[in-house]
Short mmCIF file of C-alpha atoms in Angstrom, two decimals:
data_model
loop_
_atom_site.label_atom_id
_atom_site.label_comp_id
_atom_site.label_asym_id
_atom_site.label_seq_id
_atom_site.Cartn_x
_atom_site.Cartn_y
_atom_site.Cartn_z
CA MET A 1 -12.51 13.35 29.19
CA SER A 2 -11.86 12.81 25.50
CA GLU A 3 -10.53 9.48 24.32
CA GLY A 4 -6.78 9.35 24.02
CA LYS A 5 -5.18 8.10 20.83
CA LEU A 6 -1.74 7.29 19.55
CA TYR A 7 -0.63 8.38 16.09
CA ALA A 8 2.54 6.98 14.58
CA ILE A 9 3.59 9.47 11.94
CA GLY A 10 6.08 8.88 9.13
CA THR A 11 7.97 12.13 8.51
CA GLY A 12 9.36 11.20 5.10
CA PRO A 13 13.03 11.51 4.17
CA GLY A 14 13.96 14.97 5.41
CA ALA A 15 12.26 17.95 3.73
CA SER A 16 9.43 19.37 5.83
CA ASP A 17 7.09 19.61 2.86
CA LEU A 18 7.44 15.92 2.04
CA ILE A 19 5.23 14.91 4.96
CA THR A 20 1.62 14.14 4.14
CA VAL A 21 -1.19 16.65 4.54
CA ARG A 22 -2.73 14.22 7.05
CA ALA A 23 0.42 14.30 9.16
CA ALA A 24 0.66 18.10 8.98
CA ARG A 25 -2.93 18.52 10.17
CA LEU A 26 -2.45 16.03 13.01
CA LEU A 27 0.75 17.64 14.26
CA GLU A 28 -1.15 20.85 14.82
CA LYS A 29 -3.61 19.32 17.28
CA LEU A 30 -1.54 16.84 19.28
CA ASP A 31 -1.11 17.11 23.04
CA VAL A 32 2.23 15.30 23.20
CA LEU A 33 4.81 14.39 20.58
CA TYR A 34 7.42 11.70 21.16
CA ALA A 35 10.50 12.13 18.99
CA PRO A 36 13.49 9.83 18.70
CA ALA A 37 16.84 11.56 19.29
CA GLY A 38 19.89 10.04 17.62
CA ARG A 39 22.22 10.78 20.50
CA LYS A 40 21.49 11.74 24.07
CA GLY A 41 20.81 15.46 23.94
CA GLY A 42 21.33 15.50 20.17
CA ASP A 43 18.95 17.05 17.70
CA SER A 44 16.20 14.86 16.37
CA LEU A 45 16.11 14.97 12.58
CA ALA A 46 12.52 13.76 12.62
CA LEU A 47 11.64 16.57 15.03
CA SER A 48 13.28 19.21 12.84
CA ILE A 49 11.19 17.98 9.90
CA VAL A 50 7.85 18.42 11.69
CA ARG A 51 8.59 21.44 13.92
CA GLU A 52 6.88 23.99 11.66
CA TYR A 53 3.57 22.13 11.87
CA LEU A 54 3.39 21.72 15.66
CA GLY A 55 0.65 23.55 17.52
CA GLU A 56 1.82 25.72 20.44
CA GLN A 57 0.25 23.35 22.94
CA VAL A 58 2.31 20.34 21.87
CA GLU A 59 4.55 19.03 24.61
CA ILE A 60 7.71 17.53 23.10
CA GLN A 61 9.19 14.39 24.59
CA GLU A 62 12.55 13.62 23.01
CA ARG A 63 13.71 10.11 23.73
CA HIS A 64 17.09 8.59 23.10
CA PHE A 65 17.11 5.12 21.52
CA PRO A 66 20.59 3.67 21.89
CA MET A 67 22.34 2.25 18.80
CA THR A 68 23.86 -0.41 21.00
CA ALA A 69 24.28 -4.10 20.30
CA ASN A 70 23.14 -4.70 23.88
CA ALA A 71 19.68 -6.18 23.36
CA ASP A 72 18.66 -5.88 27.01
CA GLU A 73 19.45 -2.19 27.08
CA LYS A 74 17.41 -1.62 23.89
CA GLN A 75 14.47 -3.67 25.16
CA GLY A 76 14.50 -1.72 28.40
CA VAL A 77 14.33 1.63 26.60
CA TRP A 78 11.51 0.46 24.33
CA ASP A 79 9.56 -0.92 27.28
CA GLU A 80 9.91 2.38 29.09
CA VAL A 81 8.84 4.56 26.16
CA ALA A 82 5.92 2.23 25.37
CA LEU A 83 4.75 2.54 28.98
CA ASP A 84 5.03 6.34 28.94
CA ILE A 85 3.04 6.51 25.72
CA GLU A 86 0.43 4.10 27.04
CA ASN A 87 0.00 6.22 30.17
CA ASP A 88 -0.42 9.39 28.11
CA VAL A 89 -3.04 7.78 25.89
CA ARG A 90 -4.93 6.41 28.90
CA ALA A 91 -4.90 9.92 30.36
CA GLY A 92 -6.93 11.00 27.33
CA LYS A 93 -4.13 12.65 25.38
CA GLN A 94 -3.62 12.83 21.62
CA VAL A 95 -0.13 11.39 21.39
CA GLY A 96 2.17 11.44 18.37
CA PHE A 97 5.28 9.39 17.70
CA ILE A 98 7.38 10.47 14.72
CA THR A 99 9.55 8.15 12.71
CA LEU A 100 11.80 8.99 9.72
CA GLY A 101 10.74 7.85 6.26
CA ASP A 102 7.82 5.44 6.18
CA SER A 103 6.28 4.26 9.45
CA MET A 104 6.33 0.55 8.63
CA LEU A 105 9.60 0.01 6.74
CA PHE A 106 12.87 -0.20 8.66
CA ALA A 107 11.21 1.97 11.29
CA THR A 108 12.00 1.78 14.97
CA TRP A 109 8.35 2.60 15.53
CA VAL A 110 7.54 -1.07 14.93
CA PHE A 111 9.28 -1.97 18.21
CA LEU A 112 6.69 0.19 19.95
CA LEU A 113 3.89 -1.33 17.89
CA GLU A 114 4.97 -4.79 19.09
CA ARG A 115 4.52 -3.57 22.66
CA LEU A 116 1.32 -1.55 22.19
CA HIS A 117 -0.81 -3.41 19.61
CA ASN A 118 -2.60 -5.58 22.17
CA LYS A 119 -3.27 -2.93 24.81
CA GLY A 120 -6.65 -1.89 23.45
CA LEU A 121 -5.48 1.65 22.74
CA ALA A 122 -6.85 3.72 19.86
CA LEU A 123 -4.02 3.71 17.36
CA GLU A 124 -3.51 5.09 13.86
CA VAL A 125 -0.43 4.84 11.67
CA ILE A 126 0.23 7.48 9.02
CA PRO A 127 2.57 6.41 6.22
CA GLY A 128 5.50 8.50 5.04
CA ILE A 129 7.61 8.82 1.90
CA SER A 130 10.47 6.31 1.91
CA SER A 131 13.97 7.62 1.25
CA TYR A 132 14.25 5.57 -1.94
CA SER A 133 11.03 7.03 -3.38
CA CYS A 134 12.45 10.46 -2.75
CA ILE A 135 15.80 9.47 -4.31
CA ALA A 136 14.13 8.07 -7.41
CA SER A 137 12.11 11.27 -7.83
CA ALA A 138 14.98 13.64 -7.11
CA ALA A 139 17.41 11.78 -9.38
CA GLN A 140 14.66 11.19 -11.98
CA PHE A 141 15.73 7.57 -11.86
CA PRO A 142 12.79 5.12 -12.02
CA LEU A 143 12.29 2.17 -9.67
CA ALA A 144 10.34 -0.75 -11.18
CA MET A 145 7.92 -0.66 -14.12
CA GLU A 146 5.20 -2.98 -15.44
CA GLN A 147 6.33 -6.63 -15.03
CA GLN A 148 9.56 -5.69 -13.24
CA SER A 149 10.21 -6.13 -9.55
CA MET A 150 12.01 -4.22 -6.83
CA ALA A 151 13.96 -5.46 -3.83
CA VAL A 152 14.80 -3.25 -0.88
CA MET A 153 17.92 -4.58 0.85
CA SER A 154 20.18 -3.60 3.70
CA CYS A 155 23.88 -3.53 2.77
CA THR A 156 24.50 -5.32 6.06
CA ALA A 157 23.25 -8.49 4.29
CA GLU A 158 25.75 -11.15 3.15
CA PRO A 159 27.32 -10.52 -0.29
CA GLU A 160 25.61 -13.69 -1.71
CA VAL A 161 22.23 -12.36 -0.62
CA LEU A 162 22.87 -8.99 -2.25
CA THR A 163 24.15 -10.69 -5.40
CA ALA A 164 21.02 -12.82 -5.65
CA ALA A 165 18.81 -9.77 -5.24
CA LEU A 166 20.76 -7.89 -7.91
CA GLN A 167 20.36 -10.86 -10.26
CA ASN A 168 16.68 -11.53 -9.55
CA HIS A 169 15.20 -8.03 -9.58
CA GLU A 170 15.41 -5.26 -12.17
CA CYS A 171 15.46 -2.68 -9.41
CA VAL A 172 17.34 -3.02 -6.14
CA VAL A 173 17.47 -0.43 -3.41
CA LEU A 174 20.59 -0.72 -1.25
CA MET A 175 20.06 0.93 2.14
CA LYS A 176 22.68 1.44 4.85
CA VAL A 177 25.58 1.91 2.43
CA TYR A 178 27.46 3.81 5.13
CA GLY A 179 30.80 2.15 5.94
CA ARG A 180 30.32 -0.44 3.16
CA PHE A 181 30.54 1.67 0.01
CA GLN A 182 33.72 0.15 -1.45
CA GLN A 183 32.54 -3.46 -1.11
CA ILE A 184 29.15 -2.56 -2.60
CA ARG A 185 30.72 -0.69 -5.50
CA GLU A 186 33.00 -3.65 -6.19
CA LEU A 187 29.98 -5.97 -6.20
CA LEU A 188 28.12 -3.69 -8.64
CA ARG A 189 31.23 -3.56 -10.85
CA GLU A 190 31.49 -7.36 -10.93
CA LEU A 191 27.82 -7.60 -11.90
CA ASP A 192 28.22 -4.91 -14.56
CA LEU A 193 25.68 -2.69 -12.85
CA VAL A 194 27.69 0.43 -12.01
CA GLU A 195 26.21 2.32 -14.94
CA HIS A 196 22.74 1.42 -13.73
CA ALA A 197 23.24 2.76 -10.22
CA VAL A 198 22.71 6.15 -8.61
CA MET A 199 23.69 7.00 -5.05
CA MET A 200 22.15 9.79 -3.06
CA ALA A 201 22.92 11.05 0.41
CA ASN A 202 20.63 13.17 2.59
CA ALA A 203 17.87 13.09 -0.03
CA SER A 204 15.59 16.16 0.04
CA MET A 205 17.73 17.90 2.67
CA GLU A 206 19.88 21.00 2.12
CA THR A 207 22.92 18.74 2.26
CA GLU A 208 21.64 16.41 -0.50
CA VAL A 209 24.39 14.97 -2.71
CA THR A 210 23.86 12.85 -5.84
CA TYR A 211 26.53 10.51 -7.20
CA ARG A 212 25.71 9.47 -10.76
CA ASP A 213 29.09 7.93 -11.44
CA LEU A 214 30.01 5.61 -8.59
CA MET A 215 33.44 4.88 -10.09
CA ALA A 216 34.30 8.58 -9.70
CA VAL A 217 33.67 8.55 -5.94
CA PRO A 218 37.09 8.76 -4.21
CA ASP A 219 37.97 5.79 -2.02
CA ASP A 220 38.28 8.08 0.98
CA GLU A 221 35.00 9.97 0.31
CA LYS A 222 33.28 10.70 3.61
CA LEU A 223 29.78 9.51 2.81
CA PRO A 224 26.97 10.91 4.94
CA TYR A 225 25.15 8.44 7.19
CA PHE A 226 21.96 8.54 5.10
CA SER A 227 23.38 7.24 1.80
CA THR A 228 21.36 4.93 -0.41
CA ILE A 229 22.05 3.35 -3.81
CA VAL A 230 19.27 2.65 -6.31
CA VAL A 231 20.04 0.15 -9.07
CA ASN A 232 17.84 -0.23 -12.13
CA ARG A 233 19.10 -2.66 -14.76
CA ALA A 234 16.58 -1.31 -17.25
CA TRP A 235 17.69 2.32 -16.94
CA SER A 236 21.06 4.02 -17.34
CA ALA A 237 22.32 6.44 -14.70
CA LYS A 238 23.50 8.61 -17.58
CA ILE A 239 20.01 9.00 -19.04
CA SER A 240 18.70 10.71 -15.94
CA GLY A 241 19.93 14.09 -14.77
CA MET B 1 7.49 35.41 -19.79
CA SER B 2 8.15 33.20 -16.81
CA GLU B 3 9.98 29.92 -17.31
CA GLY B 4 7.71 26.96 -17.80
CA LYS B 5 8.19 23.84 -15.72
CA LEU B 6 6.80 20.34 -15.53
CA TYR B 7 5.93 18.77 -12.21
CA ALA B 8 5.20 15.05 -12.00
CA ILE B 9 3.18 14.60 -8.84
CA GLY B 10 2.54 11.33 -7.01
CA THR B 11 -0.96 11.45 -5.53
CA GLY B 12 -0.54 8.58 -3.09
CA PRO B 13 -2.99 5.67 -2.84
CA GLY B 14 -6.37 7.38 -2.76
CA ALA B 15 -7.14 9.59 0.24
CA SER B 16 -6.76 13.28 -0.54
CA ASP B 17 -4.86 13.98 2.66
CA LEU B 18 -2.20 11.37 1.87
CA ILE B 19 -0.58 13.60 -0.72
CA THR B 20 2.50 15.51 0.39
CA VAL B 21 2.38 19.11 1.55
CA ARG B 22 4.70 19.92 -1.38
CA ALA B 23 2.19 18.48 -3.84
CA ALA B 24 -0.73 20.30 -2.22
CA ARG B 25 1.08 23.66 -2.44
CA LEU B 26 2.04 23.07 -6.07
CA LEU B 27 -1.44 22.08 -7.16
CA GLU B 28 -2.69 25.46 -6.04
CA LYS B 29 -0.43 27.41 -8.39
CA LEU B 30 -0.33 25.32 -11.57
CA ASP B 31 -1.53 26.63 -14.92
CA VAL B 32 -2.37 23.23 -16.40
CA LEU B 33 -2.87 19.80 -14.90
CA TYR B 34 -2.69 16.63 -16.98
CA ALA B 35 -4.60 13.74 -15.43
CA PRO B 36 -4.77 10.16 -16.64
CA ALA B 37 -8.31 8.83 -17.12
CA GLY B 38 -8.83 5.09 -16.83
CA ARG B 39 -11.43 4.89 -19.55
CA LYS B 40 -12.38 7.34 -22.24
CA GLY B 41 -14.61 9.86 -20.53
CA GLY B 42 -14.27 8.02 -17.23
CA ASP B 43 -13.43 9.66 -13.96
CA SER B 44 -9.81 9.98 -13.08
CA LEU B 45 -9.11 8.62 -9.61
CA ALA B 46 -5.89 10.63 -9.46
CA LEU B 47 -7.86 13.77 -10.34
CA SER B 48 -10.46 13.13 -7.64
CA ILE B 49 -7.64 12.84 -5.09
CA VAL B 50 -6.15 16.24 -5.88
CA ARG B 51 -9.25 18.23 -6.83
CA GLU B 52 -9.61 20.00 -3.48
CA TYR B 53 -6.13 21.51 -3.78
CA LEU B 54 -6.43 22.93 -7.30
CA GLY B 55 -6.37 26.68 -7.73
CA GLU B 56 -9.27 28.16 -9.72
CA GLN B 57 -6.98 29.02 -12.63
CA VAL B 58 -5.90 25.42 -13.23
CA GLU B 59 -6.89 24.14 -16.64
CA ILE B 60 -7.55 20.38 -16.48
CA GLN B 61 -6.47 18.16 -19.34
CA GLU B 62 -7.78 14.62 -18.85
CA ARG B 63 -6.06 12.12 -21.09
CA HIS B 64 -7.01 8.54 -21.76
CA PHE B 65 -4.17 6.02 -21.69
CA PRO B 66 -5.42 2.79 -23.26
CA MET B 67 -4.91 -0.49 -21.35
CA THR B 68 -4.33 -2.20 -24.67
CA ALA B 69 -1.75 -4.80 -25.60
CA ASN B 70 -1.25 -2.87 -28.85
CA ALA B 71 2.18 -1.33 -28.32
CA ASP B 72 1.92 1.06 -31.27
CA GLU B 73 -1.33 2.51 -30.01
CA LYS B 74 0.18 3.05 -26.56
CA GLN B 75 3.35 4.60 -27.96
CA GLY B 76 1.27 6.94 -30.09
CA VAL B 77 -0.75 8.17 -27.13
CA TRP B 78 2.37 8.72 -25.02
CA ASP B 79 4.09 10.57 -27.85
CA GLU B 80 1.09 12.83 -28.23
CA VAL B 81 0.72 13.66 -24.55
CA ALA B 82 4.47 14.23 -24.23
CA LEU B 83 4.33 16.69 -27.11
CA ASP B 84 1.35 18.56 -25.63
CA ILE B 85 3.13 18.84 -22.29
CA GLU B 86 6.34 19.97 -23.95
CA ASN B 87 4.47 22.68 -25.84
CA ASP B 88 2.77 23.92 -22.66
CA VAL B 89 6.08 24.09 -20.81
CA ARG B 90 7.75 25.92 -23.69
CA ALA B 91 4.86 28.38 -23.63
CA GLY B 92 5.96 29.29 -20.09
CA LYS B 93 3.30 27.35 -18.21
CA GLN B 94 3.54 25.60 -14.86
CA VAL B 95 2.38 22.13 -15.87
CA GLY B 96 1.42 19.27 -13.56
CA PHE B 97 1.05 15.59 -14.37
CA ILE B 98 -0.54 13.44 -11.67
CA THR B 99 0.15 9.79 -11.18
CA LEU B 100 -1.36 7.40 -8.61
CA GLY B 101 0.81 6.19 -5.74
CA ASP B 102 4.50 6.99 -6.05
CA SER B 103 5.74 8.77 -9.17
CA MET B 104 8.61 6.39 -9.92
CA LEU B 105 7.25 2.94 -9.05
CA PHE B 106 4.92 1.16 -11.47
CA ALA B 107 3.91 4.61 -12.66
CA THR B 108 2.85 5.38 -16.20
CA TRP B 109 4.50 8.76 -15.68
CA VAL B 110 7.84 7.11 -16.45
CA PHE B 111 6.75 6.62 -20.09
CA LEU B 112 6.51 10.40 -20.30
CA LEU B 113 9.84 10.83 -18.53
CA GLU B 114 11.45 8.62 -21.18
CA ARG B 115 10.17 11.03 -23.81
CA LEU B 116 10.87 14.31 -21.98
CA HIS B 117 14.09 13.84 -20.00
CA ASN B 118 16.36 14.99 -22.85
CA LYS B 119 14.33 17.98 -24.02
CA GLY B 120 16.02 20.49 -21.75
CA LEU B 121 12.78 21.28 -19.93
CA ALA B 122 12.69 22.29 -16.26
CA LEU B 123 11.33 19.22 -14.56
CA GLU B 124 10.65 18.20 -10.97
CA VAL B 125 9.26 14.92 -9.68
CA ILE B 126 7.38 14.82 -6.38
CA PRO B 127 7.19 11.42 -4.72
CA GLY B 128 3.96 9.92 -3.39
CA ILE B 129 2.95 7.30 -0.84
CA SER B 130 2.95 3.81 -2.38
CA SER B 131 -0.16 1.70 -1.92
CA TYR B 132 1.77 -0.91 0.07
CA SER B 133 3.06 1.70 2.54
CA CYS B 134 -0.51 2.77 3.07
CA ILE B 135 -1.66 -0.83 3.45
CA ALA B 136 1.05 -1.61 6.00
CA SER B 137 0.06 1.47 8.02
CA ALA B 138 -3.68 0.92 7.76
CA ALA B 139 -3.45 -2.79 8.62
CA GLN B 140 -0.75 -2.11 11.23
CA PHE B 141 1.21 -4.82 9.50
CA PRO B 142 4.96 -4.06 9.22
CA LEU B 143 7.00 -4.37 6.05
CA ALA B 144 10.72 -5.13 6.62
CA MET B 145 12.76 -4.47 9.77
CA GLU B 146 16.49 -4.26 10.54
CA GLN B 147 18.38 -6.92 8.52
CA GLN B 148 15.25 -8.06 6.66
CA SER B 149 14.46 -7.32 3.04
CA MET B 150 11.37 -6.53 1.00
CA ALA B 151 10.45 -7.47 -2.56
CA VAL B 152 7.72 -5.70 -4.48
CA MET B 153 6.35 -8.04 -7.15
CA SER B 154 3.62 -8.04 -9.75
CA CYS B 155 1.34 -11.11 -9.58
CA THR B 156 1.65 -11.23 -13.35
CA ALA B 157 5.13 -12.75 -12.79
CA GLU B 158 5.70 -16.50 -13.29
CA PRO B 159 4.87 -18.69 -10.24
CA GLU B 160 8.57 -19.71 -9.87
CA VAL B 161 9.58 -16.06 -9.72
CA LEU B 162 6.98 -15.33 -7.05
CA THR B 163 8.00 -18.46 -5.12
CA ALA B 164 11.66 -17.41 -5.15
CA ALA B 165 10.77 -13.95 -3.90
CA LEU B 166 8.62 -15.43 -1.12
CA GLN B 167 11.50 -17.68 -0.11
CA ASN B 168 14.25 -15.05 -0.32
CA HIS B 169 12.63 -12.06 1.38
CA GLU B 170 10.94 -11.73 4.76
CA CYS B 171 8.49 -9.25 3.28
CA VAL B 172 6.89 -9.54 -0.15
CA VAL B 173 4.38 -7.14 -1.60
CA LEU B 174 2.16 -8.74 -4.24
CA MET B 175 0.67 -6.11 -6.52
CA LYS B 176 -1.95 -6.69 -9.26
CA VAL B 177 -3.70 -9.54 -7.43
CA TYR B 178 -6.82 -8.82 -9.46
CA GLY B 179 -7.91 -11.86 -11.47
CA ARG B 180 -5.17 -14.03 -9.93
CA PHE B 181 -6.27 -14.29 -6.30
CA GLN B 182 -6.94 -18.02 -6.18
CA GLN B 183 -3.59 -19.00 -7.68
CA ILE B 184 -1.76 -16.59 -5.37
CA ARG B 185 -3.61 -17.88 -2.31
CA GLU B 186 -2.77 -21.45 -3.29
CA LEU B 187 0.90 -20.50 -3.63
CA LEU B 188 0.89 -18.85 -0.20
CA ARG B 189 -0.80 -21.93 1.26
CA GLU B 190 1.85 -24.25 -0.22
CA LEU B 191 4.58 -22.05 1.25
CA ASP B 192 2.83 -21.93 4.64
CA LEU B 193 2.52 -18.17 4.44
CA VAL B 194 -1.25 -17.61 4.55
CA GLU B 195 -1.12 -16.65 8.22
CA HIS B 196 1.55 -14.10 7.43
CA ALA B 197 -0.41 -12.35 4.71
CA VAL B 198 -2.87 -9.47 4.70
CA MET B 199 -4.82 -8.32 1.64
CA MET B 200 -6.24 -4.86 1.25
CA ALA B 201 -8.34 -3.36 -1.51
CA ASN B 202 -8.83 0.34 -2.18
CA ALA B 203 -6.49 1.31 0.65
CA SER B 204 -7.30 4.70 2.23
CA MET B 205 -10.44 5.11 0.15
CA GLU B 206 -14.01 4.99 1.47
CA THR B 207 -14.36 1.57 -0.11
CA GLU B 208 -11.29 0.16 1.68
CA VAL B 209 -11.59 -3.53 2.59
CA THR B 210 -9.09 -5.55 4.64
CA TYR B 211 -8.83 -9.34 4.43
CA ARG B 212 -6.86 -10.70 7.39
CA ASP B 213 -7.78 -14.33 6.76
CA LEU B 214 -7.21 -15.14 3.11
CA MET B 215 -8.62 -18.66 3.53
CA ALA B 216 -11.96 -17.12 4.47
CA VAL B 217 -12.26 -15.19 1.20
CA PRO B 218 -14.95 -16.92 -0.91
CA ASP B 219 -13.74 -18.32 -4.23
CA ASP B 220 -16.20 -16.11 -6.07
CA GLU B 221 -15.35 -12.92 -4.11
CA LYS B 222 -15.39 -9.95 -6.47
CA LEU B 223 -12.10 -8.32 -5.56
CA PRO B 224 -11.69 -4.65 -6.40
CA TYR B 225 -9.11 -3.76 -9.05
CA PHE B 226 -6.74 -2.18 -6.53
CA SER B 227 -6.08 -5.23 -4.34
CA THR B 228 -2.64 -5.88 -2.89
CA ILE B 229 -1.29 -8.60 -0.60
CA VAL B 230 1.50 -7.93 1.88
CA VAL B 231 3.36 -10.96 3.24
CA ASN B 232 5.65 -10.74 6.25
CA ARG B 233 7.13 -14.06 7.40
CA ALA B 234 8.23 -12.44 10.65
CA TRP B 235 4.76 -11.15 11.60
CA SER B 236 1.41 -12.85 12.02
CA ALA B 237 -1.70 -11.41 10.39
CA LYS B 238 -3.51 -12.25 13.60
CA ILE B 239 -1.25 -10.04 15.73
CA SER B 240 -2.27 -6.92 13.87
CA GLY B 241 -5.77 -5.49 13.89
#
């Protein structure tokens, strides 16, 4: 029996051709692929990204990871999936687990890594393009240069924390804007950074939207879930695009 | 005549199969590829990464970008390359420019973007895997999770700036360690972060080296030029690997 192995694969932000060549080649030869599904029975975005690369033999295991605040429920689901994956690897299978964006940044995959790193399993992690890299490229809006620095923040952080980041770093990526856009825009306005900010939703997908003038976004705009703001004090949003 | 277009292509950190599928497909059909060369006449690492994907028709234009402190000399070289690229695009060619890592983060490509963004040329930027994403994956050492944040810093920054970043963010990526390793290690030791740091040189290349115990690195260790430290306060370097 061949040795089983687990591959954690970053799918990148959304477009199928933004996965790495390494990931594409691997997806062709896997035995099993675990894919996170956003809602029970719902489509997996990560799965839709990689589907064209999957070999015919690949068995797909969609798993639902609840977005609940109930820690016990989450832990239970992670424990269960980790055990299933471990069993597949021990049975000699080539097992994939796909995760949106990069595999090691804000990736649920790391909860599995915590459970599997000390099991003695063969394990390889394949990085993916982060949403903000894709946004910077698509909007032609640079991140950091030379002596500058970049902070990647979640908009769920306290306003003081976001303010400090916006003051200390030339480039700040604001993830998880969803549901917090008006407060974030107000903060950027106070710090005189609105003209140095670009927002993009669903980067690299067919539904991609770019907002180069945040002040022009209506208060009641229905922002897509995957909306991210990139701020660069050293670059004007009006230069790009 | 077909419309010319410029493609800025991130090559990722070093392994040929860590470029995106989009980049690989593009490289096959280009007319001209501009590649930065580190030294006059020296090999271009970026070029070696993409060589296997290049169609036979691709004309290679290696250009030397001096690592000089002389701003005028640098500006002159950038102006010249920008003009050559502009002329090729106006002549109807499909023109590529490759840049190590991601195209919009610490990438010399942005100096060309500054010169070309307002010329009315068709232009597309293709993101690449950043070295630190690759390091996190290869070392199985996570970057930020959930409410955490990440700062990407250059070790050329002042010690107070680095200290603040290390205090304010769970994850800090320290780029450009080369020539500054001992001071950086001392700083990490003072902040009690040595056990939460992993250093990797030449990530994804044949010459890749991982240092999981920074205290064990000899003072006179000859670190490769591409050495990066990833710090994660919430993760122990001893857990991974």
